XYZ file of C-alpha atoms in Angstrom:
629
model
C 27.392 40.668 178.140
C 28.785 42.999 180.862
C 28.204 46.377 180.357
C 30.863 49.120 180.878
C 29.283 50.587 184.226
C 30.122 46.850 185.609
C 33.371 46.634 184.480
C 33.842 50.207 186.099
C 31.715 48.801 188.967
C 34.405 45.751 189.407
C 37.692 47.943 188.953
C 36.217 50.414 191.736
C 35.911 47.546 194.443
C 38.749 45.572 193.137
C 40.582 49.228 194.230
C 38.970 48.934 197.681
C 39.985 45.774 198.165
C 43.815 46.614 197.153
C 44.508 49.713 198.694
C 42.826 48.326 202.263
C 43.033 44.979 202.247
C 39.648 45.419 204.901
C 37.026 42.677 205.902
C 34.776 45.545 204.675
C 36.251 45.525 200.915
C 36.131 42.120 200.769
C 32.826 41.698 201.561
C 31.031 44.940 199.009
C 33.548 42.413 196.216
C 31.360 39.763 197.444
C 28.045 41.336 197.199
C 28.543 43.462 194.110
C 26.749 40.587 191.561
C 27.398 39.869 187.962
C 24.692 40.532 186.545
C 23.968 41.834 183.019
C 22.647 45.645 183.346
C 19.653 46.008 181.377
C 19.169 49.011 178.610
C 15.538 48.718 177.054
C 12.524 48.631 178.206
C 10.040 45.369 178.505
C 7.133 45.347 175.536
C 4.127 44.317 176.699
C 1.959 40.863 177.131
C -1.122 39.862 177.490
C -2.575 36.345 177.601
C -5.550 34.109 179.146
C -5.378 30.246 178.979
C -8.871 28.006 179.920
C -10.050 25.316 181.431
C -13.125 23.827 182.780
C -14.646 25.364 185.668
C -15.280 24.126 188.884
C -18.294 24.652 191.084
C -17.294 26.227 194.756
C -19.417 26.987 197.434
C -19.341 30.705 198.583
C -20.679 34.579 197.919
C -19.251 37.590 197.851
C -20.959 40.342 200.108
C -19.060 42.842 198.278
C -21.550 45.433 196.744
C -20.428 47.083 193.481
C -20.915 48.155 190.138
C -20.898 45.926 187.322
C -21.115 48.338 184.071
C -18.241 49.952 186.164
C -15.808 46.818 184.684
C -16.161 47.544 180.959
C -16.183 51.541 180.837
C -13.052 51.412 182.912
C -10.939 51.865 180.300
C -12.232 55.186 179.313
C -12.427 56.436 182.423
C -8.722 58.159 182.010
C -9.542 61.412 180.624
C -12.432 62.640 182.267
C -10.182 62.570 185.930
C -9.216 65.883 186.686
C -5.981 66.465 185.229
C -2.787 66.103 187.305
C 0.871 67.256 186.576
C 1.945 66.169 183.409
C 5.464 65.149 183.151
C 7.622 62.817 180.435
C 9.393 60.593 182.946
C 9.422 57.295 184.288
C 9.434 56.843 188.021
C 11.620 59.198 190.018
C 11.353 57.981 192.718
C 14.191 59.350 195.812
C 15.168 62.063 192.966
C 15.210 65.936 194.588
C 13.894 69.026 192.695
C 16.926 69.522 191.050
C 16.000 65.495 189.061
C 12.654 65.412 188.862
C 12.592 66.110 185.605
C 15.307 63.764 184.577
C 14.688 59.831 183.718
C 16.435 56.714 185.002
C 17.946 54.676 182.132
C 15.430 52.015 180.894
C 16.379 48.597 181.731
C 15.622 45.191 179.976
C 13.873 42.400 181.353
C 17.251 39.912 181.573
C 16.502 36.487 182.831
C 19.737 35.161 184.124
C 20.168 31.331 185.455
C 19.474 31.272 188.764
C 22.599 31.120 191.290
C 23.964 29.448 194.622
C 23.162 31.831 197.707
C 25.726 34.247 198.094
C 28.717 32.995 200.267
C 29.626 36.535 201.915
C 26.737 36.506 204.812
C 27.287 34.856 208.030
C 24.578 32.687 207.960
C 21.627 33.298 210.651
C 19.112 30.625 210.875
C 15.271 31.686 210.953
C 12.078 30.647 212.120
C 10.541 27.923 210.017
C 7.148 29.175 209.069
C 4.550 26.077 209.566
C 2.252 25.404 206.095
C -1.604 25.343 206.235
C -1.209 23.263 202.448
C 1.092 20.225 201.364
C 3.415 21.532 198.451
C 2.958 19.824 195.201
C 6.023 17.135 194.830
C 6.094 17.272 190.805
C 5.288 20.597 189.207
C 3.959 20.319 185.768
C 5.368 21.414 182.886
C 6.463 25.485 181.853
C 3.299 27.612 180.783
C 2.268 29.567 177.519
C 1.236 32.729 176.229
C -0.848 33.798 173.331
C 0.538 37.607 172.935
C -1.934 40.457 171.598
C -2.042 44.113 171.990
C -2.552 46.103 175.360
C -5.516 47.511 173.228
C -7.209 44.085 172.456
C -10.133 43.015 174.393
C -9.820 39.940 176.923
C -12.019 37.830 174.733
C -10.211 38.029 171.612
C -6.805 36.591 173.185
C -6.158 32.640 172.981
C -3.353 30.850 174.115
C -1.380 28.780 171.532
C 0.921 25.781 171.767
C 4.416 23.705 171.374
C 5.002 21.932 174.707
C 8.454 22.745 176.194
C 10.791 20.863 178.634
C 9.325 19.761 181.797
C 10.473 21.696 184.922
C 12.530 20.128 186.993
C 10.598 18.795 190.624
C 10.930 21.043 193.816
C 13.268 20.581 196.753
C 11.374 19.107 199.213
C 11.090 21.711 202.522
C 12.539 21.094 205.793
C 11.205 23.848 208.073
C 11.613 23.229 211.887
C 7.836 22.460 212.983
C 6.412 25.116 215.413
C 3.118 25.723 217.005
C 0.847 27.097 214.449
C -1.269 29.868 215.150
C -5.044 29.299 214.337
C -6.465 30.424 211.171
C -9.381 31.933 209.970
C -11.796 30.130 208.631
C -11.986 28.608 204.750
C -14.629 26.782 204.053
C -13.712 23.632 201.799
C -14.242 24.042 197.818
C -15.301 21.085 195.638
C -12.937 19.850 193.079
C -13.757 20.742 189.592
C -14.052 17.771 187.365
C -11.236 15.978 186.054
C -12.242 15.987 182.312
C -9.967 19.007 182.028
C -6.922 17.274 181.498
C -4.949 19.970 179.335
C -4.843 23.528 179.825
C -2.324 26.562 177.979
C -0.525 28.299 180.480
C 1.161 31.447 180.226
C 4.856 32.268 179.382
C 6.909 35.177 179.439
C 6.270 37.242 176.158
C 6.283 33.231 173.913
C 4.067 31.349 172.229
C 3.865 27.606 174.057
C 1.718 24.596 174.759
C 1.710 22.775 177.934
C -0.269 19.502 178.910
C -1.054 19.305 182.379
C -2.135 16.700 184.470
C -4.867 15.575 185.358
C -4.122 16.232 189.268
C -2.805 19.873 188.433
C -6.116 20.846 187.154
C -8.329 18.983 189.361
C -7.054 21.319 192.058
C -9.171 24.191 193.637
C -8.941 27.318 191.568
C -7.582 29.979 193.352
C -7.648 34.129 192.408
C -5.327 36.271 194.135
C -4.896 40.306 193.473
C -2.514 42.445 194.627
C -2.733 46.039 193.988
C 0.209 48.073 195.197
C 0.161 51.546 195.072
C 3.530 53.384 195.610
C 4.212 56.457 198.608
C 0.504 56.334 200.144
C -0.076 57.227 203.396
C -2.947 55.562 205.535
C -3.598 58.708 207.265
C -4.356 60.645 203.826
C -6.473 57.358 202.335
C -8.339 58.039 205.737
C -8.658 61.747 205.009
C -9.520 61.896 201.787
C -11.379 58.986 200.772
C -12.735 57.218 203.577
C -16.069 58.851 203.605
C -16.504 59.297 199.689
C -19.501 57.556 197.944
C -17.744 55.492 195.987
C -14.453 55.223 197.556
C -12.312 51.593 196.413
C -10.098 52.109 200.379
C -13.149 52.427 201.948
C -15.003 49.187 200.193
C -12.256 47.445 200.885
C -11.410 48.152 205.033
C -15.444 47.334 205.151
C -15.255 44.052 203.681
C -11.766 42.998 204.846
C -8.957 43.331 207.074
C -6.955 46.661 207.775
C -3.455 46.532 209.068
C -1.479 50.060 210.075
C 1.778 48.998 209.717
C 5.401 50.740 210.023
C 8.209 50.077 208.277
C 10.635 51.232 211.512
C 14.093 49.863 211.166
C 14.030 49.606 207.292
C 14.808 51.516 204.438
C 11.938 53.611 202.738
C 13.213 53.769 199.113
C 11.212 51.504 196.867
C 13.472 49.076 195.758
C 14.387 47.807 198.650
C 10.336 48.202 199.797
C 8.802 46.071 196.810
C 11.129 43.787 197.154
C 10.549 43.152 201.111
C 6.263 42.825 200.038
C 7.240 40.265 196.819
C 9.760 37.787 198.100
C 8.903 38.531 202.170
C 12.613 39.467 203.394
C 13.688 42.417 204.689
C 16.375 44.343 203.159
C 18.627 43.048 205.984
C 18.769 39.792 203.938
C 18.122 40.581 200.262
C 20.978 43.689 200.071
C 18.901 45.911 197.636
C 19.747 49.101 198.545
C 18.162 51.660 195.560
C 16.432 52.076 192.646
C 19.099 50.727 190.259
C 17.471 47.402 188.918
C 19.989 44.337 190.160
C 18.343 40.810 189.375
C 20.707 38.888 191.546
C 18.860 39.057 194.820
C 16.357 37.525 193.353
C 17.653 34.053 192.897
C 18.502 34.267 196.255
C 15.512 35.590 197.472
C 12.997 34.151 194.893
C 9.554 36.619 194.671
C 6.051 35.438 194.734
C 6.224 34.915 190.641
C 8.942 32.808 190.847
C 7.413 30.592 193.988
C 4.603 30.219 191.506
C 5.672 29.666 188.804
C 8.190 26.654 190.155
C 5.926 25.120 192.092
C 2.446 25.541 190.002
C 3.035 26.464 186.790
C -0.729 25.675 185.614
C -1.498 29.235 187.737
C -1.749 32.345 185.155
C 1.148 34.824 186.592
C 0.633 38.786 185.650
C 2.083 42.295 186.246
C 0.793 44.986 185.069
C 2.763 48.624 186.209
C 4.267 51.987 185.267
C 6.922 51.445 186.624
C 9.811 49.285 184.946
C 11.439 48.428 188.142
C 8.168 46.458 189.330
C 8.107 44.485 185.770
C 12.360 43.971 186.091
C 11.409 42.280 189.285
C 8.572 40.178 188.434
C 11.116 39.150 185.381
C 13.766 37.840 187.599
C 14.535 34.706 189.043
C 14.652 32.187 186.241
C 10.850 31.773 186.715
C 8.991 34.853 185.548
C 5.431 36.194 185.311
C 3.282 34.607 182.381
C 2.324 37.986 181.186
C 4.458 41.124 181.942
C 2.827 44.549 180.950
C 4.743 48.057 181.176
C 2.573 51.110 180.982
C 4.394 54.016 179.464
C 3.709 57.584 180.784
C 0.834 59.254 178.696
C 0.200 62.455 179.419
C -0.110 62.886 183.161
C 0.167 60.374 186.018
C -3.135 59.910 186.812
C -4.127 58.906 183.115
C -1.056 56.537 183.154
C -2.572 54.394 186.576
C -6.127 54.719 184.812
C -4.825 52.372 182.078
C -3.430 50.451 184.694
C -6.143 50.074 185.906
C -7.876 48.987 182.745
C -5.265 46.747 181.437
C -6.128 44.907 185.260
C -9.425 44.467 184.598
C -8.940 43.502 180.840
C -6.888 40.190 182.840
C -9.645 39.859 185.407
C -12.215 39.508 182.566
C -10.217 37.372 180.441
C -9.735 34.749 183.904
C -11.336 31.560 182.381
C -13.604 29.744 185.271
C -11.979 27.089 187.141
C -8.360 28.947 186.013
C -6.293 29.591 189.051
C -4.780 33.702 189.091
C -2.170 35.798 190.812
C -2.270 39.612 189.346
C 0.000 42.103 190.490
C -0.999 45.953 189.431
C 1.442 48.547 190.485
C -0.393 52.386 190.244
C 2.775 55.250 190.870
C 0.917 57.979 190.568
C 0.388 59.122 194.164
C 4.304 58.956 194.853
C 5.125 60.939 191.924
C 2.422 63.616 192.663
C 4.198 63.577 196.543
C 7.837 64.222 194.623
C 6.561 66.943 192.510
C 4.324 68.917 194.784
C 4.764 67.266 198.493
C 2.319 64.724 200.670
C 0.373 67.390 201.742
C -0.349 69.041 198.470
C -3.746 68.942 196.336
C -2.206 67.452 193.986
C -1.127 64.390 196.303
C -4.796 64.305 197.513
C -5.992 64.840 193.571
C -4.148 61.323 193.280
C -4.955 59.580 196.603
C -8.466 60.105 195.183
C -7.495 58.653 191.774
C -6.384 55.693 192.852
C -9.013 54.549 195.150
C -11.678 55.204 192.218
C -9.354 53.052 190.027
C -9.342 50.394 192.663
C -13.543 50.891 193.078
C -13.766 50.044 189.112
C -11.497 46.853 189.740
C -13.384 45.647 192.740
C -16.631 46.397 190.366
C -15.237 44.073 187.979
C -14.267 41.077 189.931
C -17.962 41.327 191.712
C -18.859 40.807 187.733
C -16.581 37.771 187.148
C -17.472 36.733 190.778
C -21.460 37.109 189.378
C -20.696 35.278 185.957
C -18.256 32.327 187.815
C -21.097 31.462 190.813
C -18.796 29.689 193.700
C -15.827 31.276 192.883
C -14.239 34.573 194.452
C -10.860 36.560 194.797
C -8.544 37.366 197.454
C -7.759 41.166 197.369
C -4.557 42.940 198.966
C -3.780 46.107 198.634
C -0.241 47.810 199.857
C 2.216 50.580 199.630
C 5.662 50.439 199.950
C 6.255 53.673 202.342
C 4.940 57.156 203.355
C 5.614 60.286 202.207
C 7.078 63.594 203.685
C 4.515 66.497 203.390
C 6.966 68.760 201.944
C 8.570 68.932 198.898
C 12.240 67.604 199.260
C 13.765 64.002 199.334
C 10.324 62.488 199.559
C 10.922 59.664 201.448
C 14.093 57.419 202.178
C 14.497 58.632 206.230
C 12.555 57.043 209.213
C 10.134 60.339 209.974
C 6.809 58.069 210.655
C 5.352 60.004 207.553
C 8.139 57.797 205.675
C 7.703 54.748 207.619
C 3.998 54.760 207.738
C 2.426 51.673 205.341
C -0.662 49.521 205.557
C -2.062 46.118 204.686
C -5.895 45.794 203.493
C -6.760 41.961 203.216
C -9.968 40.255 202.090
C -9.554 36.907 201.814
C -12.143 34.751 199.737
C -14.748 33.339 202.113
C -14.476 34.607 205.139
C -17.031 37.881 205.589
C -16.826 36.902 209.589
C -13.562 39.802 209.824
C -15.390 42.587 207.471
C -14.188 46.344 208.826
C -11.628 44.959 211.861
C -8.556 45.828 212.235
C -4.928 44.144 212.595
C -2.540 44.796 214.955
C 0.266 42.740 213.661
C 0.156 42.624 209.962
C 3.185 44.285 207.731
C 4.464 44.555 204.555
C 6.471 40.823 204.837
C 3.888 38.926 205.254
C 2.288 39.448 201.875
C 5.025 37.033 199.587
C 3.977 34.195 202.508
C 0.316 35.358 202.283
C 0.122 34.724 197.998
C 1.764 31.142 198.288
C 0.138 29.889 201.432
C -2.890 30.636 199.329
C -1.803 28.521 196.040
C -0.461 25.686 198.790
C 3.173 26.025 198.181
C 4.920 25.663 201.036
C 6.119 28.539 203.226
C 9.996 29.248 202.809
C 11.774 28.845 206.206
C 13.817 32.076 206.154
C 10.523 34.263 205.549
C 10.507 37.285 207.513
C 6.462 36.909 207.662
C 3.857 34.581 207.949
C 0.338 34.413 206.043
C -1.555 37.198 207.061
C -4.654 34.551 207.730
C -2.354 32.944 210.489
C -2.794 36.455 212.306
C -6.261 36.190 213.831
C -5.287 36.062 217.341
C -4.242 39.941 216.666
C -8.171 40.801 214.925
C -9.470 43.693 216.734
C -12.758 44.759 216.525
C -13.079 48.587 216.215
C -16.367 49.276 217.183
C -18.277 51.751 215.023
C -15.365 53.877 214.124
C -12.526 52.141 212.127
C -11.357 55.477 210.928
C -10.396 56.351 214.451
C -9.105 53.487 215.652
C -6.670 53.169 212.420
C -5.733 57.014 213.159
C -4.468 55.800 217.019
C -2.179 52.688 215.318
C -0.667 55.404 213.271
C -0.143 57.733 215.943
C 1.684 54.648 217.688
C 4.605 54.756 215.840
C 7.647 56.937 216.337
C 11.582 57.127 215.624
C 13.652 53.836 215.376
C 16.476 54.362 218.204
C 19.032 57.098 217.622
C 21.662 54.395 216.398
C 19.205 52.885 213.674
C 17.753 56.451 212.961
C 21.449 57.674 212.058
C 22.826 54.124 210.403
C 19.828 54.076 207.760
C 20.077 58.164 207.199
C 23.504 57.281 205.999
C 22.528 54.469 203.719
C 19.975 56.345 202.055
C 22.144 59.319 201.747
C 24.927 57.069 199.930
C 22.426 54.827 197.899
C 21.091 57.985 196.006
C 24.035 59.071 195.231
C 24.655 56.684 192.260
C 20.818 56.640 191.537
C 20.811 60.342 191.175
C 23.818 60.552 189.084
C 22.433 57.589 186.762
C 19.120 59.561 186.076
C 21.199 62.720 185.665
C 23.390 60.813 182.776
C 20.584 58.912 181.351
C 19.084 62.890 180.622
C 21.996 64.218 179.497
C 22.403 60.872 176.663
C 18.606 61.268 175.819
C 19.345 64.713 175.073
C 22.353 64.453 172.754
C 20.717 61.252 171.157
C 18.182 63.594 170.450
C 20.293 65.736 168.076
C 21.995 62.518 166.808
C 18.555 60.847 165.039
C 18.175 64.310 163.331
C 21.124 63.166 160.990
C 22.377 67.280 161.129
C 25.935 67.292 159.087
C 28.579 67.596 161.672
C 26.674 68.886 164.813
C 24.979 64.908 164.677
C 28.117 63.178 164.162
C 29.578 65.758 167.505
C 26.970 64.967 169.295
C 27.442 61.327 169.151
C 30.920 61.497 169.685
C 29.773 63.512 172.898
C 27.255 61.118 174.066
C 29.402 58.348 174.385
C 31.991 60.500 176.243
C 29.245 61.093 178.876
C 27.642 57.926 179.137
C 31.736 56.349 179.231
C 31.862 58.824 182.164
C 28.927 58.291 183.809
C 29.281 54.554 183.880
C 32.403 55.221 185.442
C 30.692 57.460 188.276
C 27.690 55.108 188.977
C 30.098 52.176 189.295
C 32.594 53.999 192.394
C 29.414 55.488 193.831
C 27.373 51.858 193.597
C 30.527 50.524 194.900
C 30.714 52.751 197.993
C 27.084 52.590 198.741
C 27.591 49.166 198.913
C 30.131 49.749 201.314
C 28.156 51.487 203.329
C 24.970 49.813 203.196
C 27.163 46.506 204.291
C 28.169 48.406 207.271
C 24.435 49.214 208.305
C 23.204 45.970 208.073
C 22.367 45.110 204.140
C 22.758 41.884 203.123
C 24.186 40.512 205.795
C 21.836 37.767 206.422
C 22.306 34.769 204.463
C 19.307 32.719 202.855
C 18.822 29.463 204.568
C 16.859 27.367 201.652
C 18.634 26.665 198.459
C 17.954 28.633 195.254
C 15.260 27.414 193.098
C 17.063 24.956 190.786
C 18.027 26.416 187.207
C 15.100 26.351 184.633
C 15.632 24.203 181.877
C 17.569 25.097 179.051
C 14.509 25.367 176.590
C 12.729 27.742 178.842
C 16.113 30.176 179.225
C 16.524 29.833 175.356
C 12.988 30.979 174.882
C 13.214 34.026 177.028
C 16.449 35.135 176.249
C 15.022 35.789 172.455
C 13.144 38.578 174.017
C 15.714 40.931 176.177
C-alpha cells in the first residue's frame, strides 16, 4: 500500500507541476515511481541445492590456507576492536547524523514495469556475446531456510514445483567487432544423469525439476566481494606488503584495474547500483541512499539477469547493509538466498560474520552446482565517516577486510581442492573513495572520492597473474557476471566483460604497487561544469536522506518510551511519535521531490533503457514472495 511519505511525495510534485506548469515539473512527476516504501528489515536465508558434479580440466595456482575456511567464523573477536556504534549504514550522513539510523526498509518485490516514458531515448552500443543465451529458462528455484548459525552441511533444499517462468526475449544487439578475449580453456560436460536439481528461492520452501540440458551445462562459480569507501591507494599502503594480505593475493593472481568514477556521483546508491545492473546513474536516476525498487525493473541487476535467464544457478547476498539486500530483492527476480547482517558490537566484528556467513555458502556449493555470491563488507566506509580516510581507525579496517577476504580465498582453494577441475571467478570492488578528513565523506568529485578499483581473477587463465588494466571500471562488472553464466549481454550496458579488455593488459614489471600508484595519480577534476552540476546534486540528494535518518532517530526514540507501557507518558509519547513521523514524511517527500528536480537537471535519468523490461514473473512466484515483506 502507499505509504504516507508517497502520498506527501506525490502532492509535493503535483504542486510543482501546478504552480509552473515547467518541462522540468513534468518530468521529476514522471520519474518520481510508485513504489511501495519499505519499513522492516529482511530476515535472513540460507540454502544449498545439489547435483552431480562434473569433471573440468584446470588448477588453481592460488596458494592459501585451508584450516583458514572453517575457523573463520570465530575469527571476529580476536580483531582489534574498532568503534563500536548501534547503527546501520550512514553512509553521506555528517557528524551531526552519525549517530542516527536510516529507517529499515522491507524487501518489497513489486511486478516488474514498462521502461519509464519520461527519457528521450538514446540508443547505445550493442555489446557483442562470447555465449548463446539459453532460449527456454527452466523453471523458478527453491530454498531450504535454516539459521545464519547452522553449518553448510546441515541445510537441504526441499520441494513443491512452482509455475514455469516465462521464456526470454530474444536479443537484438547491433553486431560490432569484438575485441579478443582471454583465454578459457573448454570444460567437459558433467553427465546428464542429473536430471533434477532444488534451486533456491527467495526466503520459500520449493521444488523445481530441471532439464536435462540445464544441468548438463558447465558449472560456473562467480564471487563478488564489494567492500564499501576503499581507496586503492590505502589497500596499497597498508596491506600490500603484509604476510597474509587477501588485496595482495588477489592483484598477484589476477587482474588489477585503477579506475575513477569522474563524471558520476560518489554516494552509494547510485554506486552499487552502476557495479550490479552496469548503467551509470545517467540512465538508472538513483540519486541517494533512500531505497527505490523501481529502477530496477528498468535496469534489471545481475540477480535478476540470473535468475530469468538460468534459474538452475544458486543466487546469494550476504551484507550489512540493507540497501545492498533491498537491491538484490528487486526486480521481480530476486536472489535465492538473501542474508542481512545486523550490527554487533563494532564494525569490524559485523564484516567478520560476513565474512563467515560467505564461506558457510562457499562450503555448502554442491560440485557440478553453478554459483553467483555477492558479500558486501561496510566497515571501512563507516570507520572513514566516523574518524576520516586517513585515520587509524580507517587503516584498522582496510586491514580487516583484506584478512576477511584472505580467509575466503582460503576457503574456495579448499572447495577448489575437494571439487578437482572446478574453480571460481573472484572480483572484488568498491563503490568510491573517501575524503581523509572527517566531514561529508564522500559524495563530491575530489579524486579521493572518485578513486575505485577492479581486481579480477577469472577461472583458468593464470597467463594475466599481477598485470594491470588500463581500462577496466566499475560498469563492467554486471556484463562481466552474465557473460560468465552465457546470458547474453544487454545492449544498453554501459560496460563490457572485463575478459573482452585484454588489448588494455599491461604488464608492470616487478613493481605493481608503483605502477597502480601512477594510474591513481592520473586522475583529476571532471571539468568545472560537471564538477559544479554533481556538487549540487549531492548537496540536494542528502538533504531528504539526512532528514529521513534524523526522523527515523527521533521515532526510535519515542517508540522507545512507548514499549515501556508507562501510564500516560507511553500513551504521549505515541501520540508524539506519530506527529513526527506524519511530519517527517511530509519533509522527505518535498525534499525527495526537489532533489529530483535537481538531479533531472544534472543529468539523472535522462537516458532511457533501450531493451524491454524482463517480462512479469508468474503469479505463483509474486504470491510466494509477497508472504514474506
Amino acid at each position: 500500500m502507499t505509504s504516507i511519505k508517497q502520498v506527501c511525495l506525490r502532492v509535493a510534485v503535483a504542486g510543482v507541476m501546478a504552480g509552473g506548469g515547467s518541462a522540468v515539473a513534468a518530468a521529476v512527476a514522471n520519474a518520481e515511481p510508485s513504489a511501495p516504501d519499505s519499513n522492516s528489515s529482511a530476515g535472513a536465508s540460507t540454502g544449498e541445492s545439489g547435483r552431480a558434479a562434473g569433471p573440468t580440466s584446470r588448477s588453481r595456482t592460488r596458494a592459501g590456507n585451508p584450516a583458514a575456511a572453517a575457523t573463520a567464523g570465530a575469527r571476529g573477536p580476536a580483531k582489534a576492536a574498532g568503534a563500536s556504534r548501534d547503527t546501520a549504514k550512514q553512509n553521506e550522513l555528517p557528524r551531526a547524523f552519525l549517530n542516527t539510523k536510516p529507517a529499515d526498509l522491507s524487501v518489497t518485490i513489486p511486478p516488474t514495469a514498462a521502461p519509464r516514458e519520461d527519457f528521450a531515448a538514446t540508443p547505445a552500443q550493442a555489446i557483442p556475446t562470447t555465449a548463446p543465451q539459453n532460449s527456454a529458462p527452466a523453471a523458478a528455484p527453491a530454498i531450504a531456510t535454516a539459521p545464519a548459525a547452522a553449518t553448510a552441511a546441515a541445510r537441504v533444499a526441499a520441494a513443491a514445483p512452482p509455475a514455469a517462468r516465462p521464456a526470454p526475449a530474444a536479443p537484438s544487439p547491433a553486431p560490432v567487432p569484438a575485441l579478443p578475449a582471454l583465454p578459457i580453456p573448454a570444460l567437459p560436460v558433467p553427465p546428464a544423469s542429473a536430471v533434477a536439481v532444488t534451486a533456491a528461492a527467495t526466503n520459500t520452501r520449493r521444488s523445481v525439476p530441471v532439464a536435462a540440458a540445464q544441468v548438463a551445462e558447465t558449472p560456473t562459480h562467480v564471487l563478488l566481494i564489494g567492500t564499501d569507501g576503499t581507496n586503492l591507494s590505502k589497500i596499497l599502503e597498508y596491506t600490500y606488503d603484509l604476510p597474509d594480505s587477501g588485496f595482495r593475493a588477489l592483484m598477484d593472481e589476477g587482474i588489477t584495474g585503477a579506475t575513477s568514477l569522474v563524471g558520476h556521483t560518489t554516494i552509494s546508491g547510485p554506486s552499487w547500483t552502476t557495479i550490479l545492473t552496469g548503467a551509470w546513474d545517467d540512465k538508472t536516476g538513483v540519486i541517494n541512499n533512500l531505497f527505490d525498487p523501481a529502477p530496477y525493473d528498468a535496469w534489471p541487476t545481475a540477480f535478476n539477469l540470473i535468475e530469468y535467464n538460468k534459474p538452475g544457478v544458486n543466487t546469494a547476498v550476504i551484507a550489512n547493509w540493507q540497501y545492498i539486500n533491498d537491491m538484490a530483492a528487486a526486480g521481480g527476480y530476486p536472489a535465492d538466498v538473501n542474508e542481512f547482517v545486523e550490527f554487533t558490537n563494532t564494525w569490524e566484528e559485523t564484516d567478520d560474520e560476513v565474512a563467515a556467513r560467505t564461506i558457510d555458502l562457499i562450503n555448502g556449493t554442491g560440485g557440478g552446482d553453478s554459483a553467483f555470491i555477492f558479500s558486501y563488507q561496510v566497515g571501512v566506509d563507516e570507520a572513514g565517516h566516523l574518524h576520516g580516510g586517513a585515520s587509524p581507525e580507517y587503516k584498522a579496517a582496510v586491514i580487516n577486510t583484506s584478512e576477511n577476504i584472505k580467509a575466503i580465498l582460503d576457503a574456495i582453494d579448499s572447495w577448489e581442492t575437494a571439487n578437482p577441475g572446478e574453480e571460481w571467478t573472484v572480483i572484488v570492488t568498491t563503490d568510491h573513495g573517501h575524503q581523509p578528513s572527517v566531514g561529508f565523506g564522500h559524495g563530491f568529485q575530489s579524486p579521493d572520492e572518485t578513486s575505485s578499483f577492479v581486481m579480477f581473477d577469472i577461472e583458468g587463465d593464470d597467463t594475466n597473474d599481477g598485470d594491470q588494466n588500463l581500462a577496466y571500471n566499475t560498469a563492467d562488472i554486471t556484463p562481466t557476471i552474465v557473460d560468465l553464466f552465457g546470458i547474453a549481454q544487454r545492449s544498453d550496458f554501459d560496460g563490457v566483460p572485463l575478459q573482452t579488455r585484454a588489448t588494455s593488459i599491461v604488464d608492470p614489471g616487478p613493481n605493481l604497487e608503483q605502477t597502480l600508484d601512477d594510474a591513481i595519480g592520473m586522475y583529476g577534476y571532471p571539468d568545472i561544469g560537471t564538477d559544479i552540476a554533481l556538487g549540487a546534486r549531492t548537496i540536494f540528494a542528502s538533504i531528504p536522506y539526512f532528514l529521513d535518518g534524523f526522523v527515523t532517530t527521533v521515532t526510535d526514540q519515542l517508540q522507545a518510551i512507548v514499549d515501556q507501557d508507562i501510564f500516560l507518558i507511553s500513551a504521549l509519547a505515541g501520540l508524539t511519535e506519530l506527529a513526527v513521523q506524519f511530519t517527517g514524511d511530509v519533509l522527505v517527500g518535498v525534499t525527495q521531490a526537489i532533489a529530483r528536480v535537481v538531479a533531472t537537471l544534472t543529468g539523472a535519468g535522462v537516458i532511457a533503457p533501450t531493451d524491454p523490461p524482463l517480462p512479469a514473473p508468474p503469479a505463483a512466484v509474486l504470491l510466494d514472495t509477497a508472504v514474506l515483506v
